[in-house]
Amino acid sequence: MTDNAVVAEGLVKHFGDVHALDGIDLTVARGQVVGLLGPNGAGKTTTVRILSTLLQPTAGRAEVAGFDVVRQPDQVRRAIGLTGQYAAVDEYLTGRENLRMFGDLYHLSPRYVKERSAELLEWFELTEAADRPAKTYSGGMRRRLDLAASLVAQPSILFLDEPTTGLDPRSRLGLWGVISNLVEQGTTVLLTTQYLEEADQLAQDIVVIDHGAVIAHGTAEQLKDQIGGDRLEVSVADPARVGDAIAALGGIGGGAVAEESRISMPVSGGSTVLVDAVRALDAQGIEVTDLLLRRPTLDDVFLALTGHAAEDDTPAPATGRGRRKDGAA
Amino acid sequence: MTTLTTAAPVSMSRPFYGWTLHDGLVVARRNLIQTVRVPELLFFSLVQPVIFVLLFAYVFGGAIPIPGDGAADAYRQYLMPGIFGQTVAFAAASSTVGLAEDMHKGLIDRFRSLPMSPPAVLIGRTFADAARQVLVLVVLTITGYVVGWRIDNGLLNAIWAYGLLLLFAYTVAWIGSWVGLYMPNPETANTAGLIWLFPLTFLSNAFVPINSLPGWLQTFAAWNPISALVLACRELFGNPTGIQPDYWPLQHAEAYTLISCTVLIVIFATLSVRRYRRTTSR
């Protein structure tokens, strides 16, 4: 046995001509939370599906809980819980019936399943709704039930594939709380997300992937340091003058990116930068509505690493890489 | 938020009938609960065959002569086993749509990530879809009695006929499952799940005598397992059968029904389980 809950080496997955994964290396230590971060179609879901034994890799190998995902799928399945992008619960069954069904399919004793279900329903604040069909649940409640279902057998490793996609901010916060709590109790979590904030909040270690390959790896702080220094953000009153503003700021630093009337650029030199920026813009008569200096976010990291924004859905379609394609092998 | 305190998971001991059947029954229970929770769907799935009975009995009834039987209500006696056969064949469509929906909602992904027996999801699905036909057959039998159809060959033979009908329902449910596992979404499954059933049920002796069909269609209809099923039911219920052209399946209707069902279950269960092991939601 190793101290790693998940080890993947050179995972490759082709769907016909589509190269969904191009050699992913990944390690998750026991008790750790690793965030797999990337835009739609980067290969996050494919990676999780291989690790949870749903797909076979074209090449490479992976071990989960010390078992090979291809040769020992049953042992892997006994050790993991999987929560996918959809709330995969039966909507005609009640919350309690759903948990009972999954408990039965894990071959757990009826008495244990009954106690565990009651406890999970309580913990996820679903006790009141426990005997109503899941059809009547809100989106947040379904996701909680979905997560509860993957916890019936107390898995030591949890795969969460975009657990909060489509949730309102309040439900998202609630789910983050639950996940943090599970981690405190020793569960290993591999979490995929396209929300940088989510990876920042939950994961100790972040693996950034794009086009089926790992492009960066480290803690949130390390990734931010990689792109260096602080960010200067300037909003100009007249969007037509964005070009002039970038030119005026040329003496302070390069690499500015503009989005409508907002300019963002990496800078070094602390707060004197702000004074210099105000002077330079004022000299050109450019009216500024907002000016601030901040630490880089993971959004900046992603933009710097890939050249496109993380939540931008448009890149990469030339080869048709996308999770919608995953099943169509 | 409190911490979870449940003791370590306790496994149940392996039941004497094995895990595959255990898991299959768990899934079947789930599918049957669905039926009860959506009474509208159940209601309309019962209304449809009743409408077929009424349409055929009163609209086509007078126009389709049954050779060898001159009685005025001969067509209704002839028709009912045909409607039984057609109705159970449509059990396939619910398997197709049900599996397409399970895939679409990510439930198949979840089932496949569990340490359960892989064929169980399909066994549960096909079993539940066939079991639902029991209720359909009861309602159809009552409707048949209302329009003048009668069981006329003893109770044991009738029970055997119902048994063959349920075996056939279970068989087509496997074919429907296999189709369902290839469906890109539930909407397509709604159409594709039904489309092959119309030619299959109409190119048979279900509604018209086979010898009224042109030559090559006659051959197809004679070897169509539905024809043998319907003919076997007519014989067992003691209803008029018409005159059978000289084809082996029609001379040995019960045997051919049993053989074709067995062969089809083996083929489509194998294909479906193989497909299921590789399928993911899309």
XYZ file of C-alpha atoms in Angstrom:
611
model
C 0.000 0.000 0.000
C 1.166 3.480 -0.776
C 0.209 6.743 0.848
C -1.407 7.845 -2.359
C -5.124 7.373 -2.787
C -4.992 8.077 -6.508
C -2.081 7.680 -8.878
C -2.460 8.178 -12.615
C 0.427 7.881 -15.011
C 0.292 8.963 -18.624
C -3.453 8.529 -19.045
C -4.436 8.728 -22.689
C -7.973 8.451 -23.998
C -8.951 8.674 -27.625
C -12.514 8.619 -28.882
C -11.904 7.880 -32.535
C -9.991 10.892 -33.802
C -10.720 12.942 -30.730
C -7.882 12.993 -28.224
C -9.719 13.628 -24.989
C -6.692 12.900 -22.808
C -3.142 13.281 -24.003
C -1.103 11.886 -21.107
C -2.384 12.986 -17.711
C -0.241 12.455 -14.611
C -1.976 12.924 -11.324
C -1.345 12.060 -7.694
C -3.696 12.503 -4.779
C -2.282 11.764 -1.343
C -4.524 10.144 1.260
C -6.713 12.701 3.011
C -5.886 15.392 0.492
C -8.244 17.423 -1.707
C -7.041 17.919 -5.244
C -8.870 20.214 -7.603
C -8.833 19.343 -11.276
C -9.356 22.652 -12.955
C -10.041 23.345 -16.577
C -12.564 24.662 -19.070
C -15.309 22.580 -20.668
C -13.814 19.873 -22.815
C -10.413 19.981 -21.126
C -10.679 16.307 -20.137
C -11.789 16.597 -16.517
C -14.813 14.351 -16.812
C -12.929 11.796 -18.904
C -10.233 11.646 -16.222
C -12.794 11.069 -13.475
C -14.577 8.442 -15.553
C -11.371 6.504 -16.046
C -10.508 6.724 -12.341
C -13.997 5.597 -11.358
C -13.800 2.602 -13.768
C -16.481 3.873 -16.150
C -14.069 4.216 -19.064
C -10.965 2.285 -20.006
C -7.894 4.357 -20.853
C -6.424 3.997 -24.333
C -2.972 4.052 -22.734
C -1.413 4.711 -19.345
C -2.357 3.286 -15.992
C -4.120 4.371 -12.849
C -4.447 3.065 -9.321
C -7.190 4.040 -6.938
C -6.934 2.942 -3.291
C -4.036 0.761 -4.377
C -6.065 -1.123 -7.009
C -5.617 -0.987 -10.762
C -8.674 0.619 -12.358
C -8.606 -1.694 -15.373
C -7.692 -5.020 -13.772
C -9.392 -4.636 -10.370
C -12.482 -2.518 -11.043
C -14.565 -4.213 -8.333
C -12.087 -3.392 -5.573
C -11.857 0.186 -6.835
C -15.668 0.503 -6.843
C -15.825 -0.651 -3.244
C -13.470 2.145 -2.176
C -14.941 5.090 -4.064
C -17.963 7.328 -4.149
C -18.837 9.170 -7.348
C -20.962 12.246 -7.750
C -21.282 13.307 -11.351
C -22.388 16.436 -13.106
C -26.024 15.517 -12.931
C -27.865 14.759 -9.753
C -27.941 11.045 -10.491
C -30.757 10.031 -8.223
C -34.055 8.420 -9.130
C -36.562 11.230 -9.130
C -39.581 9.006 -8.553
C -38.109 7.458 -5.423
C -38.091 9.394 -2.181
C -34.816 10.573 -0.717
C -34.845 7.708 1.759
C -35.702 5.116 -0.917
C -32.824 6.363 -3.050
C -30.339 5.901 -0.224
C -31.764 2.489 0.549
C -31.438 1.409 -3.082
C -27.804 2.455 -3.300
C -27.067 0.898 0.086
C -28.624 -2.381 -1.082
C -26.551 -2.279 -4.244
C -23.411 -1.831 -2.135
C -24.513 -5.100 -0.451
C -24.713 -3.493 2.967
C -26.845 -4.930 5.722
C -30.401 -3.513 5.770
C -29.997 -2.356 9.357
C -26.807 -0.475 8.617
C -28.372 1.120 5.521
C -31.358 2.268 7.547
C -29.245 3.929 10.227
C -26.768 5.402 7.795
C -29.572 6.808 5.582
C -31.256 8.485 8.520
C -27.971 9.997 9.577
C -27.070 11.237 6.101
C -30.527 12.732 5.580
C -30.180 14.555 8.869
C -26.686 15.738 8.046
C -27.706 17.041 4.628
C -30.801 18.704 6.081
C -33.124 16.501 4.074
C -34.960 14.828 6.939
C -38.166 16.774 6.362
C -38.137 15.937 2.659
C -36.927 12.374 3.181
C -40.238 10.737 2.321
C -41.119 12.890 -0.663
C -40.174 11.856 -4.210
C -36.888 13.485 -5.265
C -38.823 15.006 -8.183
C -40.150 17.608 -5.751
C -36.662 18.636 -4.553
C -34.925 21.873 -5.503
C -31.669 21.710 -7.450
C -29.613 22.164 -4.300
C -31.525 19.438 -2.448
C -31.003 16.991 -5.317
C -27.281 17.635 -5.324
C -27.174 17.059 -1.581
C -29.089 13.812 -1.980
C -26.739 12.836 -4.791
C -23.732 13.457 -2.564
C -25.424 11.596 0.301
C -25.954 8.618 -2.028
C -22.250 8.425 -2.764
C -21.516 8.440 0.979
C -23.750 5.535 2.007
C -20.874 3.063 2.073
C -18.450 5.551 3.683
C -15.998 5.564 0.784
C -12.431 6.587 1.570
C -12.097 8.322 -1.792
C -14.668 10.645 -3.275
C -14.780 11.801 -6.895
C -16.803 14.955 -7.333
C -17.317 15.923 -10.951
C -18.382 19.557 -11.030
C -20.454 19.174 -7.879
C -21.822 22.710 -7.840
C -22.343 23.434 -11.546
C -25.696 25.104 -11.999
C -26.312 25.733 -8.306
C -27.257 29.105 -6.860
C -24.588 30.784 -4.679
C -26.253 29.822 -1.418
C -26.512 26.130 -2.303
C -22.936 26.240 -3.527
C -21.710 27.585 -0.205
C -23.690 24.899 1.600
C -22.146 22.152 -0.489
C -18.659 23.567 0.045
C -19.283 23.366 3.785
C -20.276 19.719 3.487
C -17.244 18.854 1.388
C -14.867 20.624 3.799
C -16.444 18.687 6.619
C -15.908 15.362 4.866
C -12.279 16.235 4.284
C -11.811 17.052 7.955
C -13.033 13.543 8.673
C -10.317 12.095 6.495
C -11.968 11.548 3.126
C -9.751 11.943 0.083
C -11.400 14.096 -2.580
C -10.693 14.586 -6.254
C -12.822 17.465 -7.382
C -13.261 18.761 -10.902
C -14.459 22.255 -11.429
C -14.459 25.055 -13.904
C -14.902 27.543 -11.098
C -11.569 28.859 -10.000
C -13.056 30.150 -6.815
C -14.201 26.649 -5.967
C -10.759 25.118 -6.463
C -9.257 27.973 -4.453
C -11.726 27.410 -1.597
C -11.624 23.643 -1.332
C -8.449 22.218 -2.775
C -4.994 22.178 -1.249
C -3.493 21.162 -4.519
C -4.661 22.267 -7.932
C -3.988 20.567 -11.231
C -4.786 22.737 -14.226
C -5.599 20.837 -17.388
C -6.420 21.973 -20.878
C -6.736 20.000 -24.121
C -6.222 16.754 -22.238
C -2.876 17.629 -20.692
C -1.677 19.004 -17.376
C -0.473 22.570 -17.904
C 0.205 23.582 -14.309
C 0.247 22.071 -10.874
C 0.629 23.453 -7.355
C -1.140 25.157 -4.497
C -3.283 28.164 -5.279
C -0.554 30.432 -3.921
C 2.156 28.746 -5.990
C 0.093 29.109 -9.131
C -0.499 32.776 -8.411
C 3.192 33.332 -7.805
C 3.943 31.660 -11.116
C 2.425 34.499 -13.058
C 4.164 36.920 -10.732
C 3.281 40.034 -8.796
C 0.049 41.894 -8.495
C -2.562 42.886 -11.013
C -3.500 46.432 -11.863
C -7.102 46.832 -12.934
C -8.358 49.961 -14.634
C -11.840 50.736 -15.875
C -12.141 53.617 -18.278
C -15.308 55.654 -18.736
C -15.193 55.575 -22.524
C -14.655 52.099 -23.993
C -13.330 53.727 -27.177
C -10.288 54.922 -25.264
C -9.163 51.503 -24.002
C -6.391 51.469 -26.609
C -5.165 54.906 -25.531
C -5.217 53.818 -21.909
C -3.128 50.718 -22.602
C -0.632 52.892 -24.462
C -0.519 55.359 -21.588
C 0.142 52.539 -19.106
C 2.928 51.157 -21.277
C 5.562 52.731 -19.042
C 4.318 50.779 -16.016
C 4.171 47.277 -17.418
C 3.284 45.112 -20.405
C 0.961 42.206 -21.006
C -2.252 44.144 -20.583
C -5.502 42.408 -21.491
C -8.686 44.343 -22.086
C -12.252 43.237 -21.838
C -14.695 45.930 -22.903
C -13.762 48.958 -20.818
C -11.731 47.043 -18.248
C -7.970 46.626 -18.465
C -5.964 44.147 -16.409
C -2.173 43.916 -16.341
C 0.560 42.349 -14.244
C 2.658 44.896 -12.357
C 5.368 45.019 -9.739
C 6.335 47.859 -7.430
C 3.593 48.071 -4.851
C 1.319 51.002 -4.294
C 3.460 53.538 -6.129
C 2.116 51.822 -9.249
C -1.300 53.269 -8.499
C 0.063 56.804 -8.348
C 2.022 56.323 -11.561
C -1.029 54.934 -13.311
C -3.258 57.828 -12.271
C -0.662 60.317 -13.501
C -0.143 58.565 -16.832
C -3.858 58.318 -17.540
C -4.534 61.874 -16.392
C -1.807 63.180 -18.684
C -3.718 61.715 -21.631
C -7.043 63.052 -20.370
C -8.516 59.565 -19.960
C -11.377 59.433 -17.488
C -11.118 56.492 -15.075
C -14.112 55.001 -13.244
C -12.238 52.386 -11.235
C -8.618 51.703 -10.398
C -7.277 48.994 -8.129
C -4.327 46.840 -7.317
C -4.968 43.224 -6.308
C -3.426 39.802 -5.867
C -3.904 37.610 -8.948
C -6.867 35.239 -8.935
C -6.836 31.811 -10.489
C -8.657 33.398 -13.411
C -5.521 35.378 -14.122
C -3.472 32.213 -13.776
C -5.640 30.431 -16.257
C -5.584 33.260 -18.718
C -1.811 33.520 -18.466
C -1.340 29.765 -18.870
C -3.765 29.026 -21.666
C -4.386 32.308 -23.413
C -8.089 31.973 -22.888
C -10.399 32.459 -19.950
C -11.371 29.443 -17.851
C -15.092 29.795 -18.202
C -14.959 30.567 -21.888
C -16.820 27.783 -23.641
C -15.636 28.566 -27.111
C -12.034 27.316 -27.366
C -10.948 23.901 -28.497
C -13.898 22.894 -30.648
C -11.765 22.363 -33.740
C -11.120 18.780 -32.678
C -14.492 18.382 -31.069
C -13.078 17.784 -27.621
C -15.904 18.009 -25.227
C -17.545 16.049 -22.523
C -20.656 15.655 -24.646
C -18.511 13.481 -26.864
C -17.286 11.308 -24.056
C -19.837 8.576 -24.405
C -19.919 8.460 -28.164
C -16.863 6.287 -28.640
C -23.308 20.661 11.219
C -22.454 17.577 13.198
C -20.039 14.854 12.307
C -21.206 11.526 11.050
C -21.050 8.900 13.715
C -22.321 5.718 12.128
C -20.173 2.704 12.808
C -18.200 1.164 9.963
C -20.296 -0.271 7.124
C -21.648 -3.760 7.729
C -21.953 -5.973 4.692
C -24.849 -8.356 4.271
C -24.130 -11.988 3.662
C -24.504 -13.298 0.160
C -28.063 -14.524 -0.452
C -28.417 -18.138 -1.607
C -29.702 -16.978 -5.009
C -26.577 -14.915 -5.658
C -25.765 -11.238 -6.025
C -26.903 -10.877 -9.634
C -30.476 -11.779 -8.805
C -30.350 -9.764 -5.553
C -29.180 -6.640 -7.388
C -31.623 -7.302 -10.229
C -34.516 -7.408 -7.761
C -33.344 -4.167 -6.103
C -33.394 -2.442 -9.495
C -36.714 -4.065 -10.459
C -38.264 -2.805 -7.217
C -37.070 0.680 -8.068
C -38.579 0.470 -11.561
C -41.881 -0.832 -10.241
C -42.066 1.953 -7.629
C -41.726 4.363 -10.549
C -44.825 2.809 -12.101
C -46.851 3.409 -8.984
C -45.578 6.975 -8.579
C -46.618 7.984 -12.111
C -50.205 6.688 -12.265
C -50.902 8.830 -15.339
C -48.358 6.864 -17.360
C -49.775 3.570 -16.138
C -53.304 4.720 -16.953
C -52.476 5.646 -20.529
C -50.425 2.515 -21.090
C -53.621 0.619 -20.190
C -55.921 2.800 -22.273
C -53.929 2.355 -25.473
C -54.486 -1.398 -25.923
C -58.132 -0.994 -24.910
C -58.552 1.510 -27.728
C -56.909 -0.964 -30.097
C -59.421 -3.627 -29.106
C -62.350 -1.316 -29.706
C -60.998 0.011 -33.012
C -60.223 -3.398 -34.447
C -63.344 -5.069 -33.130
C -65.754 -2.451 -34.440
C -63.923 -0.788 -37.379
C -62.093 -3.652 -39.097
C -64.071 -6.487 -37.570
C -66.681 -6.705 -40.286
C -64.185 -6.374 -43.150
C -61.746 -9.137 -42.257
C -63.114 -12.638 -42.887
C -61.699 -15.516 -40.885
C -61.401 -18.569 -43.153
C -62.960 -21.690 -41.787
C -65.192 -19.927 -39.294
C -68.510 -18.472 -40.237
C -69.613 -17.158 -36.841
C -70.554 -13.487 -36.712
C -68.239 -12.635 -33.822
C -65.407 -14.813 -35.182
C -63.142 -11.828 -35.777
C -63.334 -10.710 -32.152
C -62.432 -14.201 -30.992
C -59.611 -14.172 -33.527
C -58.526 -10.621 -32.701
C -57.996 -10.781 -28.925
C -54.904 -13.043 -28.898
C -53.486 -10.763 -31.615
C -54.010 -7.712 -29.417
C -52.431 -9.588 -26.499
C -49.382 -10.342 -28.636
C -49.101 -6.826 -29.975
C -49.491 -5.262 -26.543
C -46.831 -7.345 -24.822
C -44.477 -6.645 -27.734
C -44.708 -2.958 -26.882
C -43.114 -3.677 -23.496
C -39.878 -3.297 -25.469
C -40.511 0.419 -25.897
C -40.616 1.062 -22.154
C -37.252 -0.674 -21.747
C -35.765 1.468 -24.506
C -37.074 4.727 -23.085
C -36.328 3.773 -19.480
C -32.674 2.973 -20.151
C -32.209 6.050 -22.332
C -33.543 8.157 -19.460
C -31.325 6.446 -16.901
C -28.305 7.137 -19.097
C -29.340 10.719 -19.698
C -29.757 11.412 -15.990
C -26.391 9.908 -15.115
C -27.956 7.012 -13.183
C -26.210 4.432 -15.340
C -22.884 6.112 -14.520
C -23.688 5.823 -10.844
C -24.791 2.184 -11.112
C -21.621 1.365 -13.028
C -19.488 2.965 -10.324
C -21.015 0.672 -7.676
C -19.604 -2.748 -6.799
C -22.836 -4.337 -8.017
C -23.414 -7.042 -10.603
C -23.268 -5.435 -14.081
C -26.191 -7.333 -15.686
C -28.442 -6.460 -12.729
C -29.526 -3.054 -14.026
C -30.732 -4.704 -17.236
C -32.251 -7.707 -15.468
C -34.163 -5.374 -13.162
C -35.333 -3.239 -16.066
C -36.528 -6.134 -18.238
C -38.123 -7.917 -15.311
C -40.064 -4.821 -14.222
C -41.183 -4.044 -17.774
C -42.441 -7.615 -18.222
C -44.071 -7.624 -14.772
C -46.032 -4.482 -15.635
C -47.609 -6.463 -18.478
C -49.457 -8.623 -15.931
C -51.702 -5.683 -15.131
C -52.072 -4.850 -18.825
C -53.145 -8.437 -19.564
C -55.744 -8.330 -16.792
C -57.263 -5.122 -18.166
C -57.193 -6.482 -21.718
C -58.858 -9.731 -20.665
C -61.701 -7.782 -19.050
C -62.051 -5.605 -22.150
C -62.092 -8.730 -24.289
C -64.893 -10.214 -22.236
C -66.869 -6.974 -22.613
C -66.673 -7.126 -26.423
C -67.629 -10.806 -26.473
C -64.290 -12.665 -26.457
C -64.187 -15.897 -24.454
C -61.594 -18.309 -23.078
C -62.885 -21.585 -24.387
C -60.305 -24.280 -23.699
C -59.927 -24.613 -19.939
C -58.127 -22.605 -17.298
C -54.779 -24.453 -17.392
C -54.350 -23.852 -21.108
C -55.255 -20.209 -20.600
C -52.675 -19.827 -17.825
C -50.059 -21.389 -20.093
C -51.021 -18.865 -22.810
C -50.567 -15.973 -20.394
C -47.222 -17.479 -19.418
C -46.086 -17.484 -23.052
C -47.212 -13.868 -23.421
C -45.138 -12.815 -20.395
C -42.139 -14.765 -21.644
C -42.463 -12.910 -24.916
C -42.749 -9.577 -23.083
C -39.532 -10.388 -21.223
C -37.847 -11.322 -24.507
C -38.707 -8.100 -26.329
C -37.752 -6.109 -23.215
C -34.176 -7.362 -23.760
C -34.304 -6.273 -27.406
C -35.673 -2.913 -26.266
C -32.885 -2.609 -23.689
C -30.251 -3.185 -26.310
C -31.816 -0.494 -28.508
C -32.065 1.843 -25.511
C -28.349 1.590 -24.739
C -27.579 3.061 -28.169
C -29.983 5.989 -27.881
C -28.360 9.440 -27.754
C -31.224 10.915 -25.692
C -34.693 10.040 -24.329
C -36.453 11.959 -27.115
C -34.904 9.763 -29.794
C -35.694 6.703 -27.679
C -39.359 7.702 -27.644
C -39.479 7.378 -31.421
C -36.887 4.719 -32.145
C -38.202 2.546 -29.332
C -41.550 2.206 -31.081
C -40.742 2.371 -34.759
C -39.566 -1.217 -35.310
C -42.505 -2.597 -33.346
C -45.131 -1.518 -35.879
C -43.873 -3.553 -38.845
C -42.977 -6.413 -36.478
C -46.481 -6.657 -35.046
C -48.423 -5.891 -38.234
C -46.402 -8.262 -40.445
C -47.817 -11.184 -38.535
C -51.076 -13.033 -38.033
C -52.028 -10.718 -35.153
C -54.766 -8.893 -37.068
C -55.154 -10.677 -40.386
C -54.758 -14.324 -41.451
C -51.294 -14.982 -42.875
C -52.622 -16.469 -46.109
C -54.117 -13.095 -46.976
C -50.565 -11.673 -47.291
C -48.549 -11.682 -50.578
C -45.925 -14.443 -50.956
C -42.677 -13.049 -49.512
C -44.498 -11.247 -46.725
C -46.170 -14.539 -45.919
C -42.749 -16.113 -45.371
C -41.651 -13.261 -43.124
C -44.892 -13.318 -41.155
C -44.737 -17.087 -40.751
C -41.266 -16.939 -39.205
C -42.053 -13.818 -37.167
C -42.066 -15.024 -33.533
C -45.168 -12.919 -32.854
C -47.162 -15.071 -35.292
C -46.239 -18.258 -33.474
C -47.002 -16.634 -30.115
C -50.392 -15.382 -31.261
C -51.254 -18.693 -32.902
C -50.239 -20.608 -29.763
C -52.481 -18.314 -27.703
C -55.396 -18.801 -30.094
C -55.023 -22.557 -29.764
C -54.648 -22.431 -25.976
C -57.560 -20.017 -25.484
C -59.683 -22.122 -27.858
C -60.187 -19.240 -30.306
C -60.444 -19.563 -34.120
C -56.994 -19.809 -35.731
C -57.820 -19.537 -39.419
C -56.087 -21.909 -41.817
C -52.300 -22.092 -41.424
C -49.993 -22.149 -44.443
C -47.375 -24.881 -44.330
C -44.512 -23.400 -42.329
C -42.727 -25.171 -39.468
C -43.228 -22.333 -36.906
C -46.970 -22.393 -37.556
C -47.191 -26.170 -37.282
C -45.294 -26.043 -33.964
C -46.413 -22.711 -32.566
C -45.648 -23.374 -28.878
C -42.275 -24.969 -29.535
C -41.249 -22.193 -31.911
C -42.315 -19.548 -29.373
C -40.204 -21.157 -26.650
C -37.212 -21.633 -28.946
C -37.302 -18.162 -30.485
C -37.719 -16.482 -27.078
C -34.795 -18.415 -25.626
C -32.538 -17.672 -28.577
C -33.469 -13.982 -28.635
C -32.940 -13.592 -24.870
C -29.504 -15.186 -25.093
C -28.477 -13.005 -28.048
C -29.836 -9.694 -26.792
C -28.900 -10.190 -23.144
C -25.316 -10.871 -24.241
C -25.229 -7.859 -26.566
C -26.906 -5.587 -24.015
C -24.620 -6.532 -21.128
C -21.578 -6.056 -23.344
C -22.827 -2.635 -24.391
C -23.775 -1.706 -20.814
C -20.245 -2.356 -19.562
C -18.911 0.292 -21.927
C -21.673 2.853 -21.804
C -21.520 6.267 -20.157
C -23.971 9.122 -19.994
C -23.942 11.679 -22.752
